[in-house]
Amino acid sequence: MKNDELLDVARLAAAELRRGATAFSWTRTTCFLELRNMDTWRAGVSKKGHFSPQILISRPLGRRRWLTKVFKAILVVVLLVTICINVMFIMDTAGRLKEEALMAGASGSDAVDADSRRNSFRLQESQPKALAIEVLSSQSKVSVSVDGATILEDGEEHKGRGIHVLILNQATGSVMAQRTFDTYSPHEDEAMALFLNMVSDGRIIIFAIKGSKKLPIRRSKVLHKKDEGTFQMKQPARDLLKRLGSRRSQAIGWRDMWAMVTKKGGKMLGESYSKSTEFNTWGAPVVLRVEVPLVPVEESECDWPDTDENRRRRHFCSHIEGYGSVCSCADPAPLIFNPARLPNSQVNDVPVAIIASNRPHYLYRMLRSLLSAHGANPDMITVFIDGYFEEPLEVTKLFGLRGIQHTPIGIKNARISQHYKASLTATFNIFPDTQYAIIVEEDLDVSPDFFSYFSQTKRLLEEDESIYCISAWNDQGYEHTSEDPSQLYRVETMPGLGWILRRSLYKEELEPKWPTPEKMWDWDMWMRLPEVRKGRECVVPDVSRTYHFGASGLNMNSYFQDVYFKKHSLNTIPYVEMRGIDSMKKENYEELVISLIKKATVLDHSKSPCEESFIPEKKGSTFVMYIKMEEPKDFGTWKQVAKCFKIWDLDARGYHNSMWRMHMKGSELLVIGVPNSDYSKFKPSNVTPIYLERPKEKIKSIIR
């Protein structure tokens, strides 16, 4: 083989390698290596008729170049098409934006930058223009869905009876409030009316009735069923629903089904109604479907000045509803309070723990009351929420206060007990230097002198070890049994409902022995046990410094509230100087009580305490009566007397050494249990203690 021919083959192989044709290069290089061992070779056709390597290599090389050119041409075409499409999209978008800007300029609106326009354009494109709402109202279930997504569903047995109300934002469709009003029970229709009146105009309001499974209760041989949702819905509530657009509010009756969607201050969007055909049957389930147009976001918001207070307000009012003037555009309620300072306050640096759950409207009312009291210090207030509920925490933030959510532990009363323990422990951890803490619940109003009362009496905890706590609540302090806001008592029972305790008592005695989660105990009943109280007493005022307004809760309903709490007294005087503070010390108090008994006039024991004339109309007098009480827990006669006096009669509370103190008809009254009380020795020998026989037990039914 000639050297020039071998060189040509080598050059050809190298060129193929540079082009990256791996498969062909391998073949051609192999041929080249084999040709190096041939004795003779020449281009063209050999003597034996074989083609030369030059011819064998040139054919696949031409085919490869042709395929590469075709591929490149296709790629160029695809790229050109893509570029054209993108250019057209950009030009179309720019044209729309330009047109939009021109329209905005023509209407007198301010110019905005291109980025803002593009963001606004994208938002308008992505947000829905209307909401598709579906509402179900039936005996055992209510549900609400928006655009196919369920936002409310209550099918739980024996719960959720009454009218369910849902509030939606008219611009975003988000849920702003959810309430259930048990309109089978008294006053729930009033609560519903109050809530609806507090809702801002323009909001979307959804209504649906739910009954409950039959829950029979025998009362005087008559079978009653607590499974109806409108029994106590009176005319004012029906008139309000009519003003909201309902055409059926006056007709809704026993076991009827009803659903409605309306706009507050606007038009009614849809209503569906099904009448019960018989007393023992329910109306057929109703399904209401409506489409609700949304409004621009700016139409749903107020133009408040940019302050820290209004920033909190704006955040709150954009997604929480039902708080009335807080979210008023024209005249919003203040969120910052400037109560009068207390001179020489002894509680300015005492932390206040607010025990809360998922009752945000109660919490809102309570906080306004507390922050308005003279001497209130917001920096020392902490709201402890039992559970991860959003609305109570938002209410707390609305007032700029500290809020802490606790993971619930236990159930029912045990859960409340564990929440108290966690709150007290956290309070003393947050304020490691404090020696005291004030505890108040979310369903209490406080008097203007709430902090003044504790400031004056706190020293008793330091000076008398026989004092267990100081409470702002008097169990027997009703409107007709209390009248002197400067007067104090010592009682053996722990009242709660606004009280102050020592760190040492909690950390050394209460916390280590606190009931565990499996014990279904009320925390306050546990604190009244003799082995916990250890003979110590609490100091309470004649006129309470707190008022219990909560009508719903684990152990509370509207009936119970009406009978035992509604007529409780609350001091309204801004500053009261408490008298006889030192007389609350153990030895001094005994001297005080004995002096009162000695000067008291014994009432006519031939009369019944239930008679109106039993207590004479002699204001400013001191009277005493003696009742039968054989041993420390013999409260039978006392509870009947309490029933006559229309005060707390479910158990015995507010006594000291088997003696009760209160005011009746403008005079002070002492009730002494004989022979159990040490004060029995002052009973005249000719006086027979009053004994009232306990009536036969009747089966009661408290509507819950």
Short mmCIF file of N, CA and C in Angstrom, two decimals, residues 460-532:
data_model
loop_
_atom_site.label_atom_id
_atom_site.label_comp_id
_atom_site.label_asym_id
_atom_site.label_seq_id
_atom_site.Cartn_x
_atom_site.Cartn_y
_atom_site.Cartn_z
N LEU A 460 -54.10 42.33 103.15
CA LEU A 460 -54.62 41.31 104.06
C LEU A 460 -53.97 39.96 103.81
N LEU A 461 -53.62 39.68 102.55
CA LEU A 461 -52.94 38.42 102.23
C LEU A 461 -51.55 38.38 102.86
N GLU A 462 -50.95 39.53 103.03
CA GLU A 462 -49.61 39.61 103.62
C GLU A 462 -49.65 39.59 105.15
N GLU A 463 -50.74 40.14 105.70
CA GLU A 463 -50.79 40.35 107.14
C GLU A 463 -51.56 39.28 107.90
N ASP A 464 -52.33 38.45 107.19
CA ASP A 464 -53.14 37.44 107.88
C ASP A 464 -53.06 36.11 107.12
N GLU A 465 -52.36 35.14 107.70
CA GLU A 465 -52.19 33.85 107.04
C GLU A 465 -53.48 33.03 107.00
N SER A 466 -54.48 33.46 107.75
CA SER A 466 -55.75 32.72 107.75
C SER A 466 -56.63 33.10 106.56
N ILE A 467 -56.15 34.05 105.74
CA ILE A 467 -56.92 34.47 104.56
C ILE A 467 -56.42 33.70 103.35
N TYR A 468 -57.32 33.00 102.72
CA TYR A 468 -57.06 32.10 101.59
C TYR A 468 -56.94 32.89 100.28
N CYS A 469 -57.88 33.81 100.08
CA CYS A 469 -57.90 34.61 98.86
C CYS A 469 -58.74 35.85 99.11
N ILE A 470 -58.68 36.78 98.18
CA ILE A 470 -59.58 37.93 98.18
C ILE A 470 -60.34 37.90 96.86
N SER A 471 -61.65 37.88 96.94
CA SER A 471 -62.48 37.77 95.75
C SER A 471 -63.29 39.04 95.53
N ALA A 472 -63.57 39.32 94.26
CA ALA A 472 -64.41 40.46 93.90
C ALA A 472 -65.88 40.09 93.85
N TRP A 473 -66.20 38.83 94.14
CA TRP A 473 -67.56 38.31 93.96
C TRP A 473 -68.17 37.89 95.29
N ASN A 474 -69.43 38.23 95.48
CA ASN A 474 -70.19 37.81 96.65
C ASN A 474 -71.31 36.90 96.19
N ASP A 475 -71.27 35.64 96.60
CA ASP A 475 -72.29 34.67 96.17
C ASP A 475 -73.70 35.09 96.56
N GLN A 476 -73.84 35.84 97.66
CA GLN A 476 -75.17 36.26 98.12
C GLN A 476 -75.43 37.73 97.79
N GLY A 477 -74.61 38.31 96.93
CA GLY A 477 -74.72 39.74 96.64
C GLY A 477 -75.69 40.07 95.52
N TYR A 478 -76.98 39.88 95.76
CA TYR A 478 -77.99 40.22 94.77
C TYR A 478 -78.44 41.67 94.96
N GLU A 479 -79.22 42.17 94.02
CA GLU A 479 -79.67 43.55 94.08
C GLU A 479 -80.47 43.84 95.36
N HIS A 480 -81.19 42.83 95.85
CA HIS A 480 -82.03 43.03 97.03
C HIS A 480 -81.36 42.53 98.32
N THR A 481 -80.11 42.03 98.22
CA THR A 481 -79.44 41.52 99.43
C THR A 481 -78.09 42.19 99.66
N SER A 482 -77.75 43.22 98.89
CA SER A 482 -76.49 43.93 99.09
C SER A 482 -76.70 45.40 98.77
N GLU A 483 -76.02 46.26 99.54
CA GLU A 483 -76.22 47.70 99.30
C GLU A 483 -75.04 48.57 99.70
N ASP A 484 -74.07 48.04 100.46
CA ASP A 484 -72.96 48.86 100.95
C ASP A 484 -71.67 48.48 100.22
N PRO A 485 -71.25 49.26 99.22
CA PRO A 485 -70.05 48.89 98.46
C PRO A 485 -68.75 48.99 99.26
N SER A 486 -68.77 49.58 100.44
CA SER A 486 -67.55 49.72 101.24
C SER A 486 -67.40 48.59 102.27
N GLN A 487 -68.38 47.71 102.34
CA GLN A 487 -68.40 46.68 103.39
C GLN A 487 -67.77 45.37 102.90
N LEU A 488 -67.10 44.67 103.80
CA LEU A 488 -66.43 43.41 103.51
C LEU A 488 -66.94 42.30 104.43
N TYR A 489 -66.80 41.04 103.96
CA TYR A 489 -67.13 39.86 104.76
C TYR A 489 -65.98 38.85 104.68
N ARG A 490 -65.95 37.96 105.66
CA ARG A 490 -65.11 36.76 105.58
C ARG A 490 -66.03 35.57 105.33
N VAL A 491 -65.66 34.70 104.36
CA VAL A 491 -66.47 33.51 104.06
C VAL A 491 -65.56 32.30 103.94
N GLU A 492 -66.12 31.13 104.26
CA GLU A 492 -65.34 29.90 104.21
C GLU A 492 -65.26 29.32 102.80
N THR A 493 -66.22 29.67 101.95
CA THR A 493 -66.24 29.12 100.60
C THR A 493 -65.47 30.03 99.64
N MET A 494 -64.76 29.40 98.70
CA MET A 494 -63.95 30.15 97.74
C MET A 494 -64.85 30.59 96.57
N PRO A 495 -65.12 31.90 96.39
CA PRO A 495 -66.10 32.33 95.40
C PRO A 495 -65.60 32.29 93.95
N GLY A 496 -64.29 32.60 93.72
CA GLY A 496 -63.81 32.73 92.35
C GLY A 496 -64.38 33.97 91.71
N LEU A 497 -64.58 33.92 90.37
CA LEU A 497 -65.19 35.01 89.60
C LEU A 497 -64.52 36.35 89.86
N GLY A 498 -63.20 36.37 89.70
CA GLY A 498 -62.42 37.57 89.91
C GLY A 498 -61.79 37.55 91.27
N TRP A 499 -60.53 37.10 91.37
CA TRP A 499 -59.90 36.93 92.68
C TRP A 499 -58.39 37.07 92.57
N ILE A 500 -57.75 37.23 93.73
CA ILE A 500 -56.30 37.38 93.78
C ILE A 500 -55.75 36.35 94.74
N LEU A 501 -54.60 35.75 94.40
CA LEU A 501 -53.99 34.76 95.28
C LEU A 501 -52.49 34.96 95.33
N ARG A 502 -51.88 34.37 96.35
CA ARG A 502 -50.44 34.47 96.54
C ARG A 502 -49.71 33.44 95.68
N ARG A 503 -48.54 33.81 95.20
CA ARG A 503 -47.67 32.87 94.50
C ARG A 503 -47.35 31.67 95.40
N SER A 504 -47.02 31.94 96.65
CA SER A 504 -46.61 30.86 97.55
C SER A 504 -47.72 29.83 97.73
N LEU A 505 -48.98 30.29 97.80
CA LEU A 505 -50.09 29.36 97.94
C LEU A 505 -50.19 28.45 96.73
N TYR A 506 -50.05 29.04 95.55
CA TYR A 506 -50.18 28.24 94.32
C TYR A 506 -49.00 27.30 94.14
N LYS A 507 -47.79 27.83 94.23
CA LYS A 507 -46.60 27.03 93.92
C LYS A 507 -46.33 25.96 94.98
N GLU A 508 -46.63 26.25 96.23
CA GLU A 508 -46.29 25.32 97.30
C GLU A 508 -47.41 24.35 97.64
N GLU A 509 -48.67 24.77 97.43
CA GLU A 509 -49.79 23.92 97.85
C GLU A 509 -50.69 23.46 96.70
N LEU A 510 -51.16 24.42 95.89
CA LEU A 510 -52.17 24.09 94.88
C LEU A 510 -51.59 23.37 93.67
N GLU A 511 -50.53 23.90 93.08
CA GLU A 511 -49.98 23.31 91.86
C GLU A 511 -49.57 21.86 92.03
N PRO A 512 -48.84 21.48 93.11
CA PRO A 512 -48.42 20.08 93.23
C PRO A 512 -49.59 19.10 93.40
N LYS A 513 -50.72 19.58 93.93
CA LYS A 513 -51.84 18.69 94.22
C LYS A 513 -53.03 18.90 93.29
N TRP A 514 -52.84 19.70 92.28
CA TRP A 514 -53.96 20.03 91.37
C TRP A 514 -54.55 18.75 90.77
N PRO A 515 -55.89 18.67 90.64
CA PRO A 515 -56.51 17.46 90.08
C PRO A 515 -55.94 17.11 88.71
N THR A 516 -55.68 15.84 88.49
CA THR A 516 -55.14 15.35 87.22
C THR A 516 -56.24 15.31 86.16
N PRO A 517 -55.86 15.22 84.86
CA PRO A 517 -56.84 15.32 83.78
C PRO A 517 -57.96 14.28 83.81
N GLU A 518 -57.73 13.13 84.39
CA GLU A 518 -58.78 12.10 84.39
C GLU A 518 -59.85 12.36 85.45
N LYS A 519 -59.61 13.32 86.36
CA LYS A 519 -60.58 13.62 87.42
C LYS A 519 -61.54 14.70 86.93
N MET A 520 -62.81 14.35 86.85
CA MET A 520 -63.82 15.27 86.32
C MET A 520 -64.31 16.20 87.43
N TRP A 521 -63.40 17.02 87.93
CA TRP A 521 -63.71 17.92 89.03
C TRP A 521 -63.72 19.37 88.56
N ASP A 522 -64.60 20.16 89.19
CA ASP A 522 -64.52 21.61 89.02
C ASP A 522 -63.38 22.12 89.88
N TRP A 523 -62.53 22.97 89.30
CA TRP A 523 -61.37 23.45 90.03
C TRP A 523 -61.75 24.23 91.29
N ASP A 524 -62.86 25.02 91.21
CA ASP A 524 -63.25 25.82 92.37
C ASP A 524 -63.85 24.95 93.48
N MET A 525 -64.58 23.89 93.09
CA MET A 525 -65.10 22.97 94.11
C MET A 525 -63.95 22.26 94.81
N TRP A 526 -62.93 21.92 94.05
CA TRP A 526 -61.75 21.29 94.65
C TRP A 526 -61.07 22.24 95.64
N MET A 527 -60.98 23.52 95.28
CA MET A 527 -60.33 24.48 96.17
C MET A 527 -61.14 24.72 97.45
N ARG A 528 -62.43 24.34 97.45
CA ARG A 528 -63.26 24.51 98.65
C ARG A 528 -63.18 23.31 99.59
N LEU A 529 -62.52 22.24 99.16
CA LEU A 529 -62.44 21.06 100.02
C LEU A 529 -61.69 21.39 101.30
N PRO A 530 -62.14 20.84 102.44
CA PRO A 530 -61.49 21.14 103.73
C PRO A 530 -60.01 20.84 103.75
N GLU A 531 -59.60 19.74 103.09
CA GLU A 531 -58.18 19.38 103.11
C GLU A 531 -57.33 20.32 102.26
N VAL A 532 -57.96 21.07 101.35
CA VAL A 532 -57.24 22.06 100.54
C VAL A 532 -57.30 23.43 101.20
#
